[in-house]
Amino acid sequence: EKGGFEHFMLKEIFEQPRSIRDCMRGRLDSTQGRLVLGGLSEYITKLVNADRILIVACGTSWHAGLVAEYFFEEFCRIPVEVEYASEFRYRNPVIREGDVVIAISQSGETADTLAAIELAKSKGAIIFGVCNVVGSSIARATHAGAYTHAGPEIGVASTKAFTAQLTVLSMIALSVAQRKGTITEQKLHELLVEMETIPAKVEKALTLNDEIRKISALFKDARNFIYLGRGYNFPVALEGALKLKEISYIHAEGYPAAEMKHGPIALIDEEMPVVFIATRDSSYEKVVSNIQEVKARKGRVISVVTEGDKLIPAMSEFVVEVPAVHDALMPLVSVIPLQLLSYHIAVMRGCNVDQPRNLAKSVTVE
Ligand code: M6R
């Protein structure tokens, strides 16, 4: 059942080229410039005309929501708020006519997310669901939605569900942008072509496995980790830190790299591993300065860079290279080495990777 892998988590990490492809199948066709999300068609104009999008989710799904915020703002020019479902539901949120809610959940059973949906519904909002489990409570409670089609995710740590969520959310954003006219046909075409290359690029990123296992052996006894990224890679930093803490029980924090100097930089000393998600994008130069700041304090820099980069590798103790991808789609690829890093560290520490202590696959209590 684990398909020859030692754990479900590793199997699911390696399934990602296929699960991402399955998620796009029948929905995206770059040659026709076509994006069809069946479950949305009836309500898509609500999204196109939305004054604001509210995204509600928990955990890894909330991280996917943070990436989606950047998609919708960049491509659709719609303001977005990303909310922890548990905070949203208890604070009398402002929900206005013209607001559209997107709920993201792998299991479709997360109690707080479900309650946030019910609250928004009671105030008259239209709710879209992005779920993996077909027929789940959240899928049923929403007005419309798109399944992620990642297949069953057994490992408690979410991996393939995350990349499938990003895939669906980028397709929704591009489809809305196309209808709104906030993206040029040429740009749209470029992005659709690029999306079709993602499964192969993820495949390539997975070949880093052995290299990452070696790096993991050197850091398995660390007591803390910091993950830093900017722009589209900021939520990836949060996701890398969450993966590490939940399965290896090492304390880890993710931050937007520039926020470091507002506090966390005080933590950096010669024992602190700092993982930079530092691929070539519009914030590249800024990230270079952040790496210098960490180096000046003797932090141990591990960088995820774009293939062929020379500058950041020269500044890092360890480097892993991922294929070049458009900024907006980079999280689909840059998260892969972080999933592998957390997996190997947890295995080396003798942790129960698929069923970490104190955690359940779906959190059905508030
Ligand atoms: O099923 P959901 O996507 O609603 O679950 C949300 C979180 O409980 C979940 O992502 C959790 O954070 C994972 N264990 C992270 O790997």
mmCIF file of C-alpha atoms and ligand atoms in Angstrom:
data_model
loop_
_atom_site.group_PDB
_atom_site.id
_atom_site.type_symbol
_atom_site.label_atom_id
_atom_site.label_comp_id
_atom_site.label_asym_id
_atom_site.label_seq_id
_atom_site.Cartn_x
_atom_site.Cartn_y
_atom_site.Cartn_z
ATOM 1 C CA GLU A 1 0.000 0.000 0.000
ATOM 2 C CA LYS A 2 2.984 2.282 0.496
ATOM 3 C CA GLY A 3 4.077 1.413 -3.023
ATOM 4 C CA GLY A 4 7.550 0.358 -1.941
ATOM 5 C CA PHE A 5 8.162 3.491 0.115
ATOM 6 C CA GLU A 6 9.021 3.323 3.775
ATOM 7 C CA HIS A 7 6.321 5.787 4.776
ATOM 8 C CA PHE A 8 3.140 7.228 3.326
ATOM 9 C CA MET A 9 4.632 10.685 3.592
ATOM 10 C CA LEU A 10 7.503 9.807 1.277
ATOM 11 C CA LYS A 11 5.174 8.050 -1.135
ATOM 12 C CA GLU A 12 2.944 11.117 -1.195
ATOM 13 C CA ILE A 13 5.882 13.472 -1.711
ATOM 14 C CA PHE A 14 6.939 11.378 -4.695
ATOM 15 C CA GLU A 15 3.404 11.240 -6.061
ATOM 16 C CA GLN A 16 3.344 14.976 -6.642
ATOM 17 C CA PRO A 17 4.244 15.051 -10.326
ATOM 18 C CA ARG A 18 1.240 12.815 -10.886
ATOM 19 C CA SER A 19 -1.142 14.462 -8.440
ATOM 20 C CA ILE A 20 -0.429 17.897 -9.907
ATOM 21 C CA ARG A 21 -1.006 16.520 -13.396
ATOM 22 C CA ASP A 22 -4.256 14.872 -12.267
ATOM 23 C CA CYS A 23 -5.367 18.146 -10.786
ATOM 24 C CA MET A 24 -4.910 19.941 -14.122
ATOM 25 C CA ARG A 25 -6.271 17.130 -16.295
ATOM 26 C CA GLY A 26 -9.261 18.147 -18.364
ATOM 27 C CA ARG A 27 -9.160 21.616 -16.861
ATOM 28 C CA LEU A 28 -6.222 23.327 -18.452
ATOM 29 C CA ASP A 29 -5.223 23.446 -22.086
ATOM 30 C CA SER A 30 -2.544 25.939 -22.999
ATOM 31 C CA THR A 31 -2.835 25.430 -26.753
ATOM 32 C CA GLN A 32 -6.476 26.574 -26.623
ATOM 33 C CA GLY A 33 -5.840 29.088 -23.818
ATOM 34 C CA ARG A 34 -8.570 27.226 -21.990
ATOM 35 C CA LEU A 35 -9.242 26.844 -18.281
ATOM 36 C CA VAL A 36 -12.379 25.022 -17.271
ATOM 37 C CA LEU A 37 -13.273 24.325 -13.664
ATOM 38 C CA GLY A 38 -16.619 22.565 -13.900
ATOM 39 C CA GLY A 39 -17.657 22.996 -10.292
ATOM 40 C CA LEU A 40 -17.238 26.759 -10.487
ATOM 41 C CA SER A 41 -18.969 27.685 -13.720
ATOM 42 C CA GLU A 42 -22.296 28.559 -12.176
ATOM 43 C CA TYR A 43 -20.778 30.993 -9.700
ATOM 44 C CA ILE A 44 -17.610 32.198 -11.396
ATOM 45 C CA THR A 45 -19.125 35.624 -12.131
ATOM 46 C CA LYS A 46 -19.438 36.135 -8.365
ATOM 47 C CA LEU A 47 -15.667 35.818 -8.143
ATOM 48 C CA VAL A 48 -15.097 37.973 -11.198
ATOM 49 C CA ASN A 49 -17.209 40.733 -9.662
ATOM 50 C CA ALA A 50 -16.038 40.234 -6.086
ATOM 51 C CA ASP A 51 -15.031 43.401 -4.215
ATOM 52 C CA ARG A 52 -12.972 41.303 -1.875
ATOM 53 C CA ILE A 53 -12.032 37.675 -1.362
ATOM 54 C CA LEU A 54 -11.839 36.193 2.124
ATOM 55 C CA ILE A 55 -9.877 32.980 2.386
ATOM 56 C CA VAL A 56 -10.453 30.767 5.441
ATOM 57 C CA ALA A 57 -8.386 27.707 6.308
ATOM 58 C CA CYS A 58 -6.085 26.141 8.914
ATOM 59 C CA GLY A 59 -2.499 24.856 8.923
ATOM 60 C CA THR A 60 -1.011 23.950 5.578
ATOM 61 C CA SER A 61 -4.239 24.877 3.805
ATOM 62 C CA TRP A 62 -3.891 28.348 5.305
ATOM 63 C CA HIS A 63 -0.404 28.536 3.768
ATOM 64 C CA ALA A 64 -1.900 27.670 0.383
ATOM 65 C CA GLY A 65 -4.322 30.523 1.052
ATOM 66 C CA LEU A 66 -1.427 32.932 1.572
ATOM 67 C CA VAL A 67 0.004 32.011 -1.830
ATOM 68 C CA ALA A 68 -3.472 32.431 -3.327
ATOM 69 C CA GLU A 69 -3.650 35.942 -1.894
ATOM 70 C CA TYR A 70 -0.690 36.852 -4.051
ATOM 71 C CA PHE A 71 -2.276 35.162 -7.104
ATOM 72 C CA PHE A 72 -5.587 36.993 -6.814
ATOM 73 C CA GLU A 73 -4.000 40.333 -6.094
ATOM 74 C CA GLU A 74 -1.404 40.052 -8.845
ATOM 75 C CA PHE A 75 -3.547 38.608 -11.607
ATOM 76 C CA CYS A 76 -7.110 39.669 -10.732
ATOM 77 C CA ARG A 77 -6.478 42.891 -8.802
ATOM 78 C CA ILE A 78 -8.982 41.766 -6.169
ATOM 79 C CA PRO A 79 -8.105 42.528 -2.543
ATOM 80 C CA VAL A 80 -7.741 39.384 -0.448
ATOM 81 C CA GLU A 81 -7.706 38.649 3.273
ATOM 82 C CA VAL A 82 -6.423 35.304 4.471
ATOM 83 C CA GLU A 83 -7.874 34.240 7.782
ATOM 84 C CA TYR A 84 -7.246 31.478 10.261
ATOM 85 C CA ALA A 85 -10.693 29.878 10.352
ATOM 86 C CA SER A 86 -10.496 29.671 14.144
ATOM 87 C CA GLU A 87 -9.955 33.422 14.514
ATOM 88 C CA PHE A 88 -12.416 34.444 11.851
ATOM 89 C CA ARG A 89 -15.302 32.514 13.351
ATOM 90 C CA TYR A 90 -14.979 34.032 16.799
ATOM 91 C CA ARG A 91 -14.456 37.673 16.077
ATOM 92 C CA ASN A 92 -17.603 38.997 14.444
ATOM 93 C CA PRO A 93 -15.906 39.539 11.075
ATOM 94 C CA VAL A 94 -17.114 42.148 8.612
ATOM 95 C CA ILE A 95 -18.675 40.349 5.658
ATOM 96 C CA ARG A 96 -20.213 42.598 3.049
ATOM 97 C CA GLU A 97 -22.252 42.073 -0.042
ATOM 98 C CA GLY A 98 -19.755 41.571 -2.836
ATOM 99 C CA ASP A 99 -17.385 39.577 -0.635
ATOM 100 C CA VAL A 100 -16.671 36.041 -1.691
ATOM 101 C CA VAL A 101 -15.279 33.416 0.657
ATOM 102 C CA ILE A 102 -12.918 30.636 -0.390
ATOM 103 C CA ALA A 103 -12.503 27.809 2.113
ATOM 104 C CA ILE A 104 -9.495 25.527 1.659
ATOM 105 C CA SER A 105 -9.314 22.100 3.284
ATOM 106 C CA GLN A 106 -7.687 18.816 2.382
ATOM 107 C CA SER A 107 -9.939 16.669 4.540
ATOM 108 C CA GLY A 108 -13.032 18.790 4.175
ATOM 109 C CA GLU A 109 -13.761 17.984 7.812
ATOM 110 C CA THR A 110 -11.817 20.606 9.780
ATOM 111 C CA ALA A 111 -14.193 21.849 12.466
ATOM 112 C CA ASP A 112 -13.018 25.461 12.553
ATOM 113 C CA THR A 113 -13.089 25.812 8.775
ATOM 114 C CA LEU A 114 -16.569 24.327 8.623
ATOM 115 C CA ALA A 115 -17.791 26.695 11.346
ATOM 116 C CA ALA A 116 -16.250 29.679 9.530
ATOM 117 C CA ILE A 117 -18.164 28.656 6.411
ATOM 118 C CA GLU A 118 -21.448 28.395 8.300
ATOM 119 C CA LEU A 119 -20.883 31.823 9.820
ATOM 120 C CA ALA A 120 -20.113 33.437 6.450
ATOM 121 C CA LYS A 121 -23.104 31.705 4.913
ATOM 122 C CA SER A 122 -25.399 33.010 7.620
ATOM 123 C CA LYS A 123 -24.294 36.508 6.621
ATOM 124 C CA GLY A 124 -25.216 35.872 3.020
ATOM 125 C CA ALA A 125 -21.755 35.278 1.533
ATOM 126 C CA ILE A 126 -21.098 33.005 -1.420
ATOM 127 C CA ILE A 127 -18.626 30.271 -0.480
ATOM 128 C CA PHE A 128 -16.260 28.373 -2.741
ATOM 129 C CA GLY A 129 -14.571 25.240 -1.491
ATOM 130 C CA VAL A 130 -11.170 23.848 -2.426
ATOM 131 C CA CYS A 131 -11.208 20.333 -0.951
ATOM 132 C CA ASN A 132 -9.462 17.071 -1.585
ATOM 133 C CA VAL A 133 -11.938 14.633 -0.096
ATOM 134 C CA VAL A 134 -14.921 14.192 -2.384
ATOM 135 C CA GLY A 135 -18.272 14.452 -0.640
ATOM 136 C CA SER A 136 -16.702 15.763 2.593
ATOM 137 C CA SER A 137 -18.621 18.068 4.940
ATOM 138 C CA ILE A 138 -16.925 21.214 3.633
ATOM 139 C CA ALA A 139 -17.449 20.198 0.009
ATOM 140 C CA ARG A 140 -21.134 19.812 0.810
ATOM 141 C CA ALA A 141 -21.447 23.005 2.827
ATOM 142 C CA THR A 142 -20.073 25.279 0.081
ATOM 143 C CA HIS A 143 -22.037 26.741 -2.848
ATOM 144 C CA ALA A 144 -19.482 25.749 -5.453
ATOM 145 C CA GLY A 145 -15.941 24.519 -5.582
ATOM 146 C CA ALA A 146 -13.144 22.645 -7.208
ATOM 147 C CA TYR A 147 -11.662 19.410 -5.965
ATOM 148 C CA THR A 148 -7.908 19.057 -5.797
ATOM 149 C CA HIS A 149 -7.943 15.422 -7.020
ATOM 150 C CA ALA A 150 -4.675 14.625 -5.222
ATOM 151 C CA GLY A 151 -5.921 11.184 -4.174
ATOM 152 C CA PRO A 152 -6.026 10.014 -0.557
ATOM 153 C CA GLU A 153 -3.439 11.651 1.674
ATOM 154 C CA ILE A 154 -2.624 9.329 4.582
ATOM 155 C CA GLY A 155 0.444 10.951 6.153
ATOM 156 C CA VAL A 156 -0.572 13.495 8.768
ATOM 157 C CA ALA A 157 1.849 15.990 7.279
ATOM 158 C CA SER A 158 0.160 17.482 4.246
ATOM 159 C CA THR A 159 2.323 17.368 1.117
ATOM 160 C CA LYS A 160 0.598 16.470 -2.135
ATOM 161 C CA ALA A 161 -2.619 18.120 -0.961
ATOM 162 C CA PHE A 162 -0.722 21.409 -0.589
ATOM 163 C CA THR A 163 0.681 21.388 -4.116
ATOM 164 C CA ALA A 164 -2.720 20.378 -5.497
ATOM 165 C CA GLN A 165 -4.324 23.270 -3.608
ATOM 166 C CA LEU A 166 -1.810 25.653 -5.159
ATOM 167 C CA THR A 167 -2.567 24.203 -8.585
ATOM 168 C CA VAL A 168 -6.332 24.629 -8.217
ATOM 169 C CA LEU A 169 -6.036 28.104 -6.718
ATOM 170 C CA SER A 170 -3.754 29.283 -9.512
ATOM 171 C CA MET A 171 -6.203 27.928 -12.087
ATOM 172 C CA ILE A 172 -9.096 29.716 -10.374
ATOM 173 C CA ALA A 173 -7.148 32.980 -10.232
ATOM 174 C CA LEU A 174 -6.103 32.781 -13.873
ATOM 175 C CA SER A 175 -9.602 31.916 -14.970
ATOM 176 C CA VAL A 176 -10.993 34.915 -13.086
ATOM 177 C CA ALA A 177 -8.238 37.156 -14.479
ATOM 178 C CA GLN A 178 -9.036 36.009 -18.015
ATOM 179 C CA ARG A 179 -12.715 36.866 -17.573
ATOM 180 C CA LYS A 180 -11.950 40.179 -15.885
ATOM 181 C CA GLY A 181 -9.407 41.155 -18.476
ATOM 182 C CA THR A 182 -6.785 41.853 -15.811
ATOM 183 C CA ILE A 183 -4.261 39.643 -17.587
ATOM 184 C CA THR A 184 -3.104 39.906 -21.181
ATOM 185 C CA GLU A 185 -3.697 36.925 -23.466
ATOM 186 C CA GLN A 186 0.040 36.623 -23.899
ATOM 187 C CA LYS A 187 0.785 36.521 -20.191
ATOM 188 C CA LEU A 188 -2.016 34.041 -19.640
ATOM 189 C CA HIS A 189 -0.668 31.818 -22.364
ATOM 190 C CA GLU A 190 2.815 31.982 -20.890
ATOM 191 C CA LEU A 191 1.528 30.962 -17.464
ATOM 192 C CA LEU A 192 -0.609 28.126 -18.789
ATOM 193 C CA VAL A 193 2.324 26.732 -20.742
ATOM 194 C CA GLU A 194 4.441 27.062 -17.623
ATOM 195 C CA MET A 195 1.838 25.249 -15.520
ATOM 196 C CA GLU A 196 1.972 22.295 -17.855
ATOM 197 C CA THR A 197 5.723 22.051 -17.235
ATOM 198 C CA ILE A 198 5.325 21.910 -13.443
ATOM 199 C CA PRO A 199 4.966 18.117 -13.069
ATOM 200 C CA ALA A 200 8.286 17.622 -14.882
ATOM 201 C CA LYS A 201 9.949 20.309 -12.769
ATOM 202 C CA VAL A 202 8.665 18.733 -9.573
ATOM 203 C CA GLU A 203 10.037 15.428 -10.841
ATOM 204 C CA LYS A 204 13.392 17.109 -11.262
ATOM 205 C CA ALA A 205 13.231 18.608 -7.765
ATOM 206 C CA LEU A 206 12.595 15.123 -6.386
ATOM 207 C CA THR A 207 15.963 13.978 -7.703
ATOM 208 C CA LEU A 208 17.404 16.087 -4.880
ATOM 209 C CA ASN A 209 16.329 13.395 -2.453
ATOM 210 C CA ASP A 210 19.756 11.833 -1.844
ATOM 211 C CA GLU A 211 21.454 15.171 -1.539
ATOM 212 C CA ILE A 212 18.870 16.321 0.975
ATOM 213 C CA ARG A 213 19.223 13.117 2.966
ATOM 214 C CA LYS A 214 22.922 13.902 3.365
ATOM 215 C CA ILE A 215 22.242 17.444 4.485
ATOM 216 C CA SER A 216 19.587 16.162 6.884
ATOM 217 C CA ALA A 217 22.121 13.908 8.619
ATOM 218 C CA LEU A 218 24.186 16.976 9.495
ATOM 219 C CA PHE A 219 21.284 18.909 10.971
ATOM 220 C CA LYS A 220 19.197 16.208 12.610
ATOM 221 C CA ASP A 221 20.298 17.211 16.107
ATOM 222 C CA ALA A 222 19.586 20.899 15.700
ATOM 223 C CA ARG A 223 17.251 22.290 18.330
ATOM 224 C CA ASN A 224 15.914 25.154 16.250
ATOM 225 C CA PHE A 225 15.510 26.104 12.608
ATOM 226 C CA ILE A 226 14.566 29.315 10.856
ATOM 227 C CA TYR A 227 13.007 29.392 7.369
ATOM 228 C CA LEU A 228 13.043 32.617 5.379
ATOM 229 C CA GLY A 229 11.553 33.656 2.061
ATOM 230 C CA ARG A 230 9.988 36.677 0.401
ATOM 231 C CA GLY A 231 7.081 37.184 -1.960
ATOM 232 C CA TYR A 232 5.644 33.921 -3.207
ATOM 233 C CA ASN A 233 8.292 32.071 -1.221
ATOM 234 C CA PHE A 234 7.244 33.596 2.101
ATOM 235 C CA PRO A 235 4.341 31.151 2.614
ATOM 236 C CA VAL A 236 6.739 28.391 1.540
ATOM 237 C CA ALA A 237 8.994 29.357 4.461
ATOM 238 C CA LEU A 238 6.035 29.008 6.819
ATOM 239 C CA GLU A 239 5.169 25.659 5.294
ATOM 240 C CA GLY A 240 8.754 24.366 5.563
ATOM 241 C CA ALA A 241 8.824 25.290 9.255
ATOM 242 C CA LEU A 242 5.450 23.683 9.941
ATOM 243 C CA LYS A 243 6.507 20.454 8.236
ATOM 244 C CA LEU A 244 9.662 20.261 10.315
ATOM 245 C CA LYS A 245 8.007 20.948 13.648
ATOM 246 C CA GLU A 246 5.102 18.612 13.202
ATOM 247 C CA ILE A 247 7.051 15.509 12.254
ATOM 248 C CA SER A 248 10.522 15.987 13.779
ATOM 249 C CA TYR A 249 9.531 18.003 16.896
ATOM 250 C CA ILE A 250 12.331 20.456 16.231
ATOM 251 C CA HIS A 251 11.321 24.014 16.977
ATOM 252 C CA ALA A 252 11.151 25.909 13.701
ATOM 253 C CA GLU A 253 9.920 29.305 12.654
ATOM 254 C CA GLY A 254 9.119 30.684 9.253
ATOM 255 C CA TYR A 255 9.340 34.385 8.568
ATOM 256 C CA PRO A 256 9.275 36.793 5.661
ATOM 257 C CA ALA A 257 13.025 37.343 5.284
ATOM 258 C CA ALA A 258 12.837 41.100 5.759
ATOM 259 C CA GLU A 259 10.970 40.730 9.031
ATOM 260 C CA MET A 260 14.012 39.049 10.560
ATOM 261 C CA LYS A 261 15.615 42.307 11.550
ATOM 262 C CA HIS A 262 12.547 43.156 13.629
ATOM 263 C CA GLY A 263 13.303 40.482 16.180
ATOM 264 C CA PRO A 264 14.202 36.961 15.088
ATOM 265 C CA ILE A 265 17.711 38.021 14.038
ATOM 266 C CA ALA A 266 18.555 38.000 17.751
ATOM 267 C CA LEU A 267 18.262 34.203 17.648
ATOM 268 C CA ILE A 268 21.018 33.778 15.105
ATOM 269 C CA ASP A 269 24.320 32.330 16.235
ATOM 270 C CA GLU A 270 26.772 29.768 14.890
ATOM 271 C CA GLU A 271 24.404 26.941 15.757
ATOM 272 C CA MET A 272 21.304 28.226 14.018
ATOM 273 C CA PRO A 273 20.372 26.601 10.699
ATOM 274 C CA VAL A 274 18.636 29.128 8.456
ATOM 275 C CA VAL A 275 16.892 27.812 5.364
ATOM 276 C CA PHE A 276 16.525 30.444 2.671
ATOM 277 C CA ILE A 277 14.059 29.891 -0.132
ATOM 278 C CA ALA A 278 16.009 32.115 -2.443
ATOM 279 C CA THR A 279 15.001 31.365 -6.010
ATOM 280 C CA ARG A 280 15.481 33.907 -8.787
ATOM 281 C CA ASP A 281 12.505 36.205 -8.665
ATOM 282 C CA SER A 282 11.705 39.852 -8.231
ATOM 283 C CA SER A 283 12.951 39.872 -4.632
ATOM 284 C CA TYR A 284 16.208 38.034 -5.358
ATOM 285 C CA GLU A 285 18.549 40.963 -4.611
ATOM 286 C CA LYS A 286 16.738 41.676 -1.368
ATOM 287 C CA VAL A 287 17.115 38.065 -0.290
ATOM 288 C CA VAL A 288 20.827 38.254 -1.042
ATOM 289 C CA SER A 289 21.128 41.054 1.524
ATOM 290 C CA ASN A 290 19.138 39.021 4.042
ATOM 291 C CA ILE A 291 21.559 36.128 3.586
ATOM 292 C CA GLN A 292 24.450 38.507 4.225
ATOM 293 C CA GLU A 293 22.788 39.616 7.456
ATOM 294 C CA VAL A 294 22.543 36.005 8.645
ATOM 295 C CA LYS A 295 26.110 35.213 7.600
ATOM 296 C CA ALA A 296 27.435 38.222 9.448
ATOM 297 C CA ARG A 297 26.004 36.612 12.593
ATOM 298 C CA LYS A 298 27.489 33.209 11.715
ATOM 299 C CA GLY A 299 24.178 31.492 11.041
ATOM 300 C CA ARG A 300 24.390 28.252 9.028
ATOM 301 C CA VAL A 301 22.836 29.018 5.668
ATOM 302 C CA ILE A 302 21.074 26.328 3.648
ATOM 303 C CA SER A 303 19.644 27.754 0.425
ATOM 304 C CA VAL A 304 17.110 26.615 -2.124
ATOM 305 C CA VAL A 305 18.134 28.373 -5.333
ATOM 306 C CA THR A 306 17.293 28.390 -9.015
ATOM 307 C CA GLU A 307 19.436 26.143 -11.209
ATOM 308 C CA GLY A 308 22.536 27.918 -12.429
ATOM 309 C CA ASP A 309 22.610 30.541 -9.687
ATOM 310 C CA LYS A 310 26.200 31.380 -8.735
ATOM 311 C CA LEU A 311 25.905 34.165 -6.212
ATOM 312 C CA ILE A 312 23.839 32.578 -3.452
ATOM 313 C CA PRO A 313 25.653 29.215 -3.564
ATOM 314 C CA ALA A 314 28.888 31.102 -2.915
ATOM 315 C CA MET A 315 27.317 32.539 0.215
ATOM 316 C CA SER A 316 25.741 29.333 1.536
ATOM 317 C CA GLU A 317 27.041 26.347 3.459
ATOM 318 C CA PHE A 318 24.610 24.035 1.629
ATOM 319 C CA VAL A 319 22.627 24.570 -1.535
ATOM 320 C CA VAL A 320 19.936 22.730 -3.407
ATOM 321 C CA GLU A 321 18.986 23.755 -6.926
ATOM 322 C CA VAL A 322 15.466 23.664 -8.323
ATOM 323 C CA PRO A 323 14.425 24.327 -11.935
ATOM 324 C CA ALA A 324 13.529 27.873 -12.978
ATOM 325 C CA VAL A 325 9.805 28.664 -12.789
ATOM 326 C CA HIS A 326 7.704 31.825 -12.997
ATOM 327 C CA ASP A 327 7.578 33.560 -9.573
ATOM 328 C CA ALA A 328 3.923 32.769 -8.993
ATOM 329 C CA LEU A 329 4.338 29.052 -9.624
ATOM 330 C CA MET A 330 7.622 28.665 -7.755
ATOM 331 C CA PRO A 331 6.026 27.487 -4.485
ATOM 332 C CA LEU A 332 4.952 24.300 -6.297
ATOM 333 C CA VAL A 333 8.605 23.486 -6.814
ATOM 334 C CA SER A 334 10.432 25.240 -3.979
ATOM 335 C CA VAL A 335 8.393 23.440 -1.312
ATOM 336 C CA ILE A 336 9.608 20.010 -2.497
ATOM 337 C CA PRO A 337 13.109 20.161 -0.955
ATOM 338 C CA LEU A 338 11.592 21.406 2.312
ATOM 339 C CA GLN A 339 9.185 18.467 2.447
ATOM 340 C CA LEU A 340 12.113 16.112 1.892
ATOM 341 C CA LEU A 341 14.285 17.843 4.485
ATOM 342 C CA SER A 342 11.647 17.505 7.189
ATOM 343 C CA TYR A 343 10.985 13.900 6.209
ATOM 344 C CA HIS A 344 14.620 12.791 6.423
ATOM 345 C CA ILE A 345 15.339 14.669 9.620
ATOM 346 C CA ALA A 346 12.268 13.120 11.270
ATOM 347 C CA VAL A 347 13.218 9.608 10.129
ATOM 348 C CA MET A 348 16.776 10.057 11.408
ATOM 349 C CA ARG A 349 15.433 11.192 14.762
ATOM 350 C CA GLY A 350 13.347 8.025 14.967
ATOM 351 C CA CYS A 351 10.028 9.865 14.845
ATOM 352 C CA ASN A 352 6.747 8.382 13.723
ATOM 353 C CA VAL A 353 6.612 10.297 10.479
ATOM 354 C CA ASP A 354 3.153 9.312 9.312
ATOM 355 C CA GLN A 355 1.502 9.704 12.692
ATOM 356 C CA PRO A 356 3.296 12.338 14.718
ATOM 357 C CA ARG A 357 2.473 12.636 18.406
ATOM 358 C CA ASN A 358 -0.490 14.744 19.486
ATOM 359 C CA LEU A 359 -1.791 15.172 15.922
ATOM 360 C CA ALA A 360 -4.720 13.824 13.921
ATOM 361 C CA LYS A 361 -5.123 13.851 10.161
ATOM 362 C CA SER A 362 -8.307 15.811 10.384
ATOM 363 C CA VAL A 363 -8.967 18.100 13.268
ATOM 364 C CA THR A 364 -12.661 17.674 13.856
ATOM 365 C CA VAL A 365 -12.670 19.349 17.249
ATOM 366 C CA GLU A 366 -12.309 23.081 17.673
HETATM 367 O O1 M6R B 1 -7.815 19.026 6.225
HETATM 368 P P1 M6R B 1 -7.382 20.466 6.314
HETATM 369 O O2 M6R B 1 -6.657 20.932 5.129
HETATM 370 O O3 M6R B 1 -8.548 21.380 6.651
HETATM 371 O O4 M6R B 1 -6.415 20.506 7.551
HETATM 372 C C1 M6R B 1 -5.862 21.687 8.020
HETATM 373 C C2 M6R B 1 -4.701 21.430 8.957
HETATM 374 O O5 M6R B 1 -5.147 20.691 10.076
HETATM 375 C C3 M6R B 1 -3.581 20.678 8.281
HETATM 376 O O6 M6R B 1 -3.123 21.317 7.122
HETATM 377 C C4 M6R B 1 -2.387 20.491 9.234
HETATM 378 O O7 M6R B 1 -1.808 21.712 9.520
HETATM 379 C C5 M6R B 1 -1.392 19.507 8.618
HETATM 380 N N1 M6R B 1 -1.078 18.446 9.530
HETATM 381 C C6 M6R B 1 -0.124 20.167 8.155
HETATM 382 O O8 M6R B 1 0.772 19.268 7.602
#
